[in-house]
Structures are given as C-alpha cells and as structure tokens.
Amino acid sequence: MRSSVPFAALAASATILALAGCAGASSGGELTPEDSPLSEYLSAAWGGDLSPEEQQKKFAEQQAKSEALMAECMAEEGFEYAPAQDVSLDISTGDEWEPDKREWVEKYGYGYVSSPGAEAPVEEPAEETVDPNAAYVSSLSASEQTAYYETLYGVSPTDEELEDGTYEYRWEDAGCQGWAQHEVSGDDPAQSEEFTALWEKLQKLSTEAQEGPELADLNAEWATCMADHGEPGFAAQGDAGQSIIAAQEKIYEAASGGDGESGDGESGDGPAADIQDPNDSPEMKALGEREIELALVDLECREKTSFATTSLRIQFALEEKFIAENKAELDAFKAAAEQSK
C-alpha cells in the first residue's frame, strides 16, 4: 500500500505556509504569508501558482476530458454514461476574510458564529441541474445500480476505514472516474514514494515551527497581554479562537441531545417545528457576542506584540534553513510538479 505520508505532509506544509494566517497579514506590510520561501516549491502541488481564472480554465479543460474518458470506460464495462456538462470550480480568493482589521473583527470576531456571506440570501440557480444519467440509472435493478456505481467510482470505503483513518484514496481503486482523472492529470508527484522522505521532513518542520522556543516566547508575550486585558487562560494565540469553536460544538451537541436526539431529550421523531435551530438559539447569539469581545482583545494583543510579522519572521527563518538542507529534493519535486501539469 502506498504511504499515506504525502497527504499528511501536504497538510503540514499548508500549515507551515499559513502559520500566522489566523493572525492575518502584517498590518505594516513588512511580511505576508505569500512571501514564504517554501511557496516557490510547494505551491505547484496544489495549483497555488495559478490565478483563480487560470485554475478555472484548467479545471474545465481537464474535467471535459475526464468526463469523456469516463463515458468510454463505462461503455467498455457494459454501462451507459452521459458526460456531465459545464462543471465549474468554485474558487474563493479569501479576500472576504480580514481578521487583522478592526472593523471586520467588530462584525465577525473570528468568523465562526457569523461569517462573511452568511447574511446574504442564497441565490437560486438560473436552471435546475439535471443529472443526465438519472433516467438510465433508475431503469436498472437494485443490484445493477450497485454494480454501476462501483464501476463508476469504485467500492466505497467502510465506516471503519473512515473512522480509524486507514482509508487511503488510490486512483486504481476508484473505478472509471479514478482511471479517467489519472489519464488526464497523470501521476501526482505529491503522492509519489520518491518524495516520501521529503514529506516526512516537512511534517517535522511543521512541528518545529509551531513548538519552537521562539514562537513559544511570542505566544507567552501574547498570553500575558491577554491576561492583562481580562482574558487569562490561553497559552497560545490559536487557543482563543479554538475556545469559540469548542463552545459552538457544545451548543450543537446540546441541541441534538448529544446522540442525535432533540434538545429536550425526546427521540427527535416529533414535528420539525418543535426542534429549534441551534444557530438561531439565544446561546448561539450570546456566543457570537462573546466571540467578538474575545477576538477584539486578541487583535489588540496581536497588534501590541507584532504577532503576525514576528511569527512569519520565525517561520521564514526555519524555511530558509530547511531549503538549504533539502534543496536538491525540493528542486526535484518542483520539477516533477511542473512536468505533471
């Protein structure tokens, strides 16, 4: 079985590139996450070197080719498949998130209870999306439908595999869709065993960046500021926002009875009107107010300690050292990633 390290390491590298992302970009314009020395090498792994427009175009072209190949593959297996048309990729630039600006924090806090765009009404699609294969699939028997989807997507992972983390995506096991996508995109260098050692080193770098003494000193300075402003009990800057997430999860759990039941402890089989949406509850409203209050103090202490700029400076120094020690492997990965485009 292919190592699962690459996926974990990519997540780790994303953490490295955005270590101070929760603090926002430097208000002084000195450093931003985009200045990451490692981004030159790693952005190719997830298309970060392309503009949103270029990503949209590339996705549309690859999707059209993939859909056509899926139809050919399904026909060879004795099934009909009509390619999906006009499949688009929704890419967010993140411009709506400004957690380092006071006016934004005054409105959203960390953006957990209330976030940009949440107030906007959901736009109805101009045309209802119709599955071109729905009529054909419905004409099949239950066993034939099972065979159809397993041929198209592969056998679904079991609940146990998903829960214990042993499931690992492999295009070879993903039916006609997996085969078609691999034919179009080629081998993903991020999943190649050739770079397993590099990803393991990146994971260690992520830990070093987050647990190193320099960042610990910065977090301690920030924590002292928070305590001085009436918000004690946080050891690291990220803990403040996590406290809101934890409180939000408790509200959701209470609303479902902790095991999927209604908030009053009944079975939950009664009228839907009897079950209050936790997002509209007084508890969530109070949490939203608490979030803004806490986030404003957090922002003040981040500004006082120059948290964004300092944490990025710490991160980039570690990255420069990492590049110097692993340049040959990073150059090889970059070349492989560019060749696979």
Coordinates of C-alpha atoms in Angstrom, one line a residue:
M1 CA 0.0 0.0 0.0
R2 CA 1.3 3.5 -0.9
S3 CA 2.4 5.6 2.1
S4 CA -0.2 8.0 3.5
V5 CA 2.6 10.4 4.5
P6 CA 2.2 12.7 1.4
F7 CA -1.3 13.8 2.3
A8 CA -0.4 14.5 5.9
A9 CA 2.7 16.3 4.9
L10 CA 0.9 18.4 2.4
A11 CA -1.5 19.4 5.2
A12 CA 1.6 20.1 7.3
S13 CA 3.2 22.2 4.6
A14 CA 0.0 24.2 4.2
T15 CA 0.2 24.8 8.0
I16 CA 3.7 26.0 7.6
L17 CA 2.8 28.4 4.7
A18 CA 0.0 29.8 6.8
L19 CA 1.4 29.5 10.3
A20 CA 0.4 33.1 11.1
G21 CA -2.7 33.0 8.9
C22 CA -5.0 33.2 11.9
A23 CA -3.3 36.4 12.8
G24 CA -3.8 37.9 9.4
A25 CA -1.2 39.6 7.2
S26 CA 1.2 42.1 8.6
S27 CA -0.6 45.5 9.0
G28 CA 2.7 47.2 8.4
G29 CA 3.1 45.5 5.0
E30 CA 6.5 44.0 6.0
L31 CA 5.7 40.4 5.6
T32 CA 2.8 38.3 4.3
P33 CA 2.2 34.5 4.1
E34 CA 2.7 34.8 0.4
D35 CA 6.3 35.7 1.0
S36 CA 7.0 32.2 2.2
P37 CA 10.3 30.9 0.8
L38 CA 8.8 27.4 0.6
S39 CA 5.9 28.5 -1.5
E40 CA 8.1 28.6 -4.6
Y41 CA 8.5 24.8 -4.3
L42 CA 5.2 23.7 -2.7
S43 CA 2.6 25.9 -4.4
A44 CA 2.9 23.7 -7.5
A45 CA 1.4 20.8 -5.6
W46 CA -2.0 22.4 -5.3
G47 CA -2.0 24.9 -8.1
G48 CA -1.2 27.9 -5.9
D49 CA 1.0 29.3 -8.7
L50 CA -2.1 29.8 -10.9
S51 CA -4.5 32.7 -10.8
P52 CA -8.2 31.9 -10.0
E53 CA -9.0 32.4 -13.7
E54 CA -6.2 30.0 -14.8
Q55 CA -7.4 27.4 -12.2
Q56 CA -10.9 27.7 -13.5
K57 CA -9.8 27.2 -17.1
K58 CA -7.5 24.3 -16.3
F59 CA -10.2 22.6 -14.3
A60 CA -12.8 23.0 -17.0
E61 CA -10.5 21.6 -19.7
Q62 CA -9.4 18.6 -17.5
Q63 CA -13.0 17.9 -16.4
A64 CA -14.3 17.8 -20.0
K65 CA -11.5 15.3 -21.0
S66 CA -12.1 13.2 -17.8
E67 CA -15.9 13.0 -18.4
A68 CA -15.4 11.8 -22.0
L69 CA -12.9 9.1 -20.8
M70 CA -15.4 8.0 -18.1
A71 CA -18.0 7.5 -20.8
E72 CA -15.6 5.4 -22.8
C73 CA -14.7 3.3 -19.7
M74 CA -18.3 2.7 -18.7
A75 CA -19.2 1.6 -22.2
E76 CA -16.4 -0.9 -22.2
E77 CA -17.9 -2.3 -18.9
G78 CA -21.4 -2.5 -20.5
F79 CA -22.9 0.6 -19.0
E80 CA -24.1 3.9 -20.4
Y81 CA -22.7 7.2 -19.1
A82 CA -23.5 10.6 -20.3
P83 CA -20.7 13.1 -19.5
A84 CA -21.6 16.0 -17.2
Q85 CA -21.6 19.3 -18.9
D86 CA -20.3 22.8 -17.8
V87 CA -18.9 21.6 -14.5
S88 CA -17.3 24.6 -12.8
L89 CA -14.9 25.1 -9.9
D90 CA -15.8 27.5 -7.2
I91 CA -12.6 29.2 -6.0
S92 CA -12.6 31.6 -3.1
T93 CA -9.8 34.1 -3.1
G94 CA -10.2 34.7 0.6
D95 CA -10.5 38.4 0.1
E96 CA -13.6 38.5 2.2
W97 CA -11.6 37.4 5.3
E98 CA -9.8 40.3 7.0
P99 CA -9.2 39.1 10.6
D100 CA -6.5 41.7 11.1
K101 CA -8.8 44.6 10.5
R102 CA -10.7 46.0 13.5
E103 CA -13.9 46.8 11.6
W104 CA -14.1 43.2 10.3
V105 CA -13.4 41.8 13.8
E106 CA -16.1 44.1 15.3
K107 CA -18.6 42.5 13.0
Y108 CA -17.5 38.8 12.8
G109 CA -15.0 38.1 15.6
Y110 CA -13.1 35.1 14.2
G111 CA -15.8 34.4 11.6
Y112 CA -17.1 31.3 13.3
V113 CA -20.6 32.1 14.6
S114 CA -21.1 34.6 11.9
S115 CA -19.0 34.9 8.7
P116 CA -18.9 36.9 5.6
G117 CA -21.6 36.0 3.1
A118 CA -23.7 34.2 5.8
E119 CA -26.2 37.1 5.8
A120 CA -26.6 37.1 2.0
P121 CA -29.6 35.2 0.7
V122 CA -28.9 32.0 -1.2
E123 CA -29.3 32.6 -4.9
E124 CA -31.3 30.1 -6.8
P125 CA -29.6 28.6 -9.8
A126 CA -30.7 30.0 -13.1
E127 CA -31.5 26.5 -14.2
E128 CA -32.1 23.4 -12.2
T129 CA -29.2 21.0 -12.5
V130 CA -30.3 17.7 -14.1
D131 CA -28.3 14.6 -13.8
P132 CA -28.0 13.3 -17.4
N133 CA -27.7 9.7 -16.1
A134 CA -30.6 9.7 -13.7
A135 CA -33.2 8.2 -16.0
Y136 CA -30.8 5.4 -17.1
V137 CA -29.7 4.5 -13.6
S138 CA -33.3 4.4 -12.4
S139 CA -34.1 1.9 -15.1
L140 CA -31.6 -0.5 -13.6
S141 CA -32.4 -3.0 -10.9
A142 CA -31.0 -2.5 -7.4
S143 CA -28.1 -4.9 -8.0
E144 CA -27.4 -3.3 -11.4
Q145 CA -27.3 0.1 -9.8
T146 CA -24.8 -1.1 -7.2
A147 CA -22.6 -2.5 -9.9
Y148 CA -23.0 0.7 -11.9
Y149 CA -21.7 3.0 -9.2
E150 CA -19.0 0.6 -8.1
T151 CA -17.8 0.5 -11.8
L152 CA -18.0 4.3 -12.0
Y153 CA -16.5 5.3 -8.6
G154 CA -15.1 2.1 -7.1
V155 CA -16.1 0.3 -4.0
S156 CA -16.9 2.8 -1.2
P157 CA -14.7 2.6 1.9
T158 CA -16.3 1.1 5.0
D159 CA -17.3 3.1 8.0
E160 CA -14.5 1.5 10.0
E161 CA -11.9 2.6 7.4
L162 CA -13.2 6.2 7.5
E163 CA -13.3 6.3 11.3
D164 CA -9.9 4.7 12.1
G165 CA -8.1 6.6 9.3
T166 CA -6.9 3.5 7.4
Y167 CA -8.7 4.5 4.2
E168 CA -6.4 5.9 1.6
Y169 CA -7.5 7.0 -1.8
R170 CA -5.9 5.2 -4.8
W171 CA -6.9 6.0 -8.3
E172 CA -6.5 2.3 -9.2
D173 CA -9.4 1.5 -6.8
A174 CA -11.7 4.5 -7.9
G175 CA -13.4 2.9 -10.8
C176 CA -13.7 4.7 -14.2
Q177 CA -13.6 8.1 -12.6
G178 CA -10.2 7.4 -10.9
W179 CA -8.8 6.0 -14.1
A180 CA -10.0 8.9 -16.2
Q181 CA -8.7 11.5 -13.8
H182 CA -5.3 9.8 -13.7
E183 CA -5.2 9.6 -17.5
V184 CA -5.8 13.4 -17.7
S185 CA -3.7 14.6 -14.8
G186 CA -1.0 11.9 -14.7
D187 CA 0.8 10.8 -11.6
D188 CA 0.6 13.2 -8.7
P189 CA 4.2 13.8 -7.5
A190 CA 2.8 14.7 -4.1
Q191 CA 1.8 11.1 -3.7
S192 CA 4.9 9.6 -5.2
E193 CA 7.0 7.4 -2.9
E194 CA 10.0 9.2 -4.4
F195 CA 9.2 12.2 -2.2
T196 CA 8.0 10.3 1.0
A197 CA 11.2 11.3 2.9
L198 CA 10.7 14.9 1.9
W199 CA 7.1 14.9 3.2
E200 CA 8.3 13.4 6.5
K201 CA 10.8 16.1 6.9
L202 CA 8.1 18.7 6.2
Q203 CA 6.0 17.2 8.9
K204 CA 8.8 17.7 11.3
L205 CA 9.3 21.2 10.1
S206 CA 5.7 22.0 10.8
T207 CA 6.0 20.7 14.4
E208 CA 9.3 22.6 14.8
A209 CA 7.7 25.8 13.6
Q210 CA 4.7 25.6 15.9
E211 CA 6.6 24.3 19.0
G212 CA 9.9 26.0 18.8
P213 CA 11.2 28.3 21.6
E214 CA 10.9 31.5 19.5
L215 CA 7.2 31.0 18.9
A216 CA 6.7 29.9 22.5
D217 CA 8.2 33.2 23.7
L218 CA 5.9 35.1 21.3
N219 CA 2.9 33.2 22.5
A220 CA 3.8 33.8 26.1
E221 CA 4.1 37.6 25.4
W222 CA 0.7 37.5 23.7
A223 CA -0.9 35.4 26.6
T224 CA 0.4 38.0 29.2
C225 CA -1.2 40.7 27.2
M226 CA -4.5 38.8 27.1
A227 CA -4.4 38.2 30.9
D228 CA -3.7 41.9 31.4
H229 CA -6.8 42.7 29.4
G230 CA -9.0 40.3 31.4
E231 CA -8.7 37.2 29.2
P232 CA -6.5 34.7 31.1
G233 CA -6.1 31.0 30.5
F234 CA -4.8 31.0 26.9
A235 CA -1.3 29.6 26.3
A236 CA -1.1 30.2 22.5
Q237 CA -2.7 32.6 20.2
G238 CA -4.7 29.9 18.4
D239 CA -6.3 28.8 21.6
A240 CA -8.6 31.8 21.8
G241 CA -10.3 31.0 18.5
Q242 CA -10.4 27.3 19.4
S243 CA -12.3 28.2 22.6
I244 CA -15.1 29.6 20.5
I245 CA -15.2 26.5 18.2
A246 CA -15.4 24.3 21.3
A247 CA -18.3 26.3 22.7
Q248 CA -20.1 26.2 19.4
E249 CA -19.7 22.4 19.2
K250 CA -21.2 22.1 22.7
I251 CA -24.3 24.1 21.6
Y252 CA -24.8 21.8 18.6
E253 CA -24.3 18.7 20.8
A254 CA -26.9 20.0 23.3
A255 CA -29.4 20.8 20.6
S256 CA -29.1 17.2 19.3
G257 CA -29.2 15.6 22.8
G258 CA -25.6 14.6 22.3
D259 CA -26.6 11.5 20.3
G260 CA -28.7 12.8 17.5
E261 CA -31.8 13.4 19.7
S262 CA -33.7 16.6 20.1
G263 CA -32.6 19.1 22.7
D264 CA -35.4 18.2 25.1
G265 CA -34.2 14.6 25.3
E266 CA -37.0 13.2 23.2
S267 CA -36.5 10.8 20.4
G268 CA -36.5 13.6 17.8
D269 CA -39.3 12.0 15.8
G270 CA -41.8 14.8 16.6
P271 CA -42.6 17.7 14.3
A272 CA -39.6 19.6 13.0
A273 CA -41.1 22.8 14.3
D274 CA -40.5 21.6 17.8
I275 CA -36.7 21.5 17.3
Q276 CA -35.0 24.8 17.4
D277 CA -32.2 25.6 15.0
P278 CA -29.1 25.9 17.3
N279 CA -27.9 28.7 15.0
D280 CA -30.9 30.8 16.0
S281 CA -30.7 30.0 19.7
P282 CA -30.1 32.5 22.5
E283 CA -27.0 30.5 23.4
M284 CA -25.5 30.9 19.9
K285 CA -26.4 34.6 19.9
A286 CA -24.6 35.0 23.3
L287 CA -21.6 33.1 21.9
G288 CA -21.4 35.4 18.9
E289 CA -21.2 38.4 21.2
R290 CA -18.6 36.6 23.3
E291 CA -16.6 35.8 20.1
I292 CA -16.4 39.4 19.1
E293 CA -15.4 40.5 22.6
L294 CA -12.6 37.9 22.7
A295 CA -11.4 38.5 19.2
L296 CA -11.1 42.2 19.7
V297 CA -8.9 41.7 22.7
D298 CA -6.9 39.1 20.7
L299 CA -6.5 41.6 17.9
E300 CA -5.2 44.2 20.3
C301 CA -2.7 41.9 21.8
R302 CA -1.6 40.6 18.3
E303 CA -1.0 44.2 17.3
K304 CA 0.8 45.0 20.6
T305 CA 3.2 42.1 20.2
S306 CA 3.5 42.4 16.4
F307 CA 2.4 38.7 16.3
A308 CA 1.8 38.4 12.6
T309 CA 5.1 39.9 11.5
T310 CA 7.2 38.2 14.2
S311 CA 5.6 34.7 13.7
L312 CA 6.2 35.0 10.0
R313 CA 9.8 36.0 10.5
I314 CA 10.3 33.0 12.8
Q315 CA 8.6 30.7 10.2
F316 CA 10.6 32.0 7.2
A317 CA 13.9 31.6 9.0
L318 CA 13.0 28.0 9.6
E319 CA 12.0 27.6 6.0
E320 CA 15.2 29.1 4.7
K321 CA 17.2 26.7 6.8
F322 CA 15.1 23.8 5.6
I323 CA 15.6 24.8 1.9
A324 CA 19.3 25.0 2.4
E325 CA 19.4 21.5 3.8
N326 CA 16.9 19.9 1.3
K327 CA 17.3 22.0 -1.8
A328 CA 18.0 19.0 -4.1
E329 CA 14.8 17.2 -3.1
L330 CA 12.8 20.4 -3.3
D331 CA 14.1 21.1 -6.8
A332 CA 13.3 17.6 -7.9
F333 CA 9.7 17.9 -6.5
K334 CA 9.2 21.3 -8.2
A335 CA 10.4 19.9 -11.5
A336 CA 8.1 16.8 -11.2
A337 CA 5.1 19.0 -10.2
E338 CA 5.6 21.4 -13.1
Q339 CA 6.0 18.4 -15.6
S340 CA 2.8 16.9 -14.4
K341 CA 0.7 20.0 -15.3

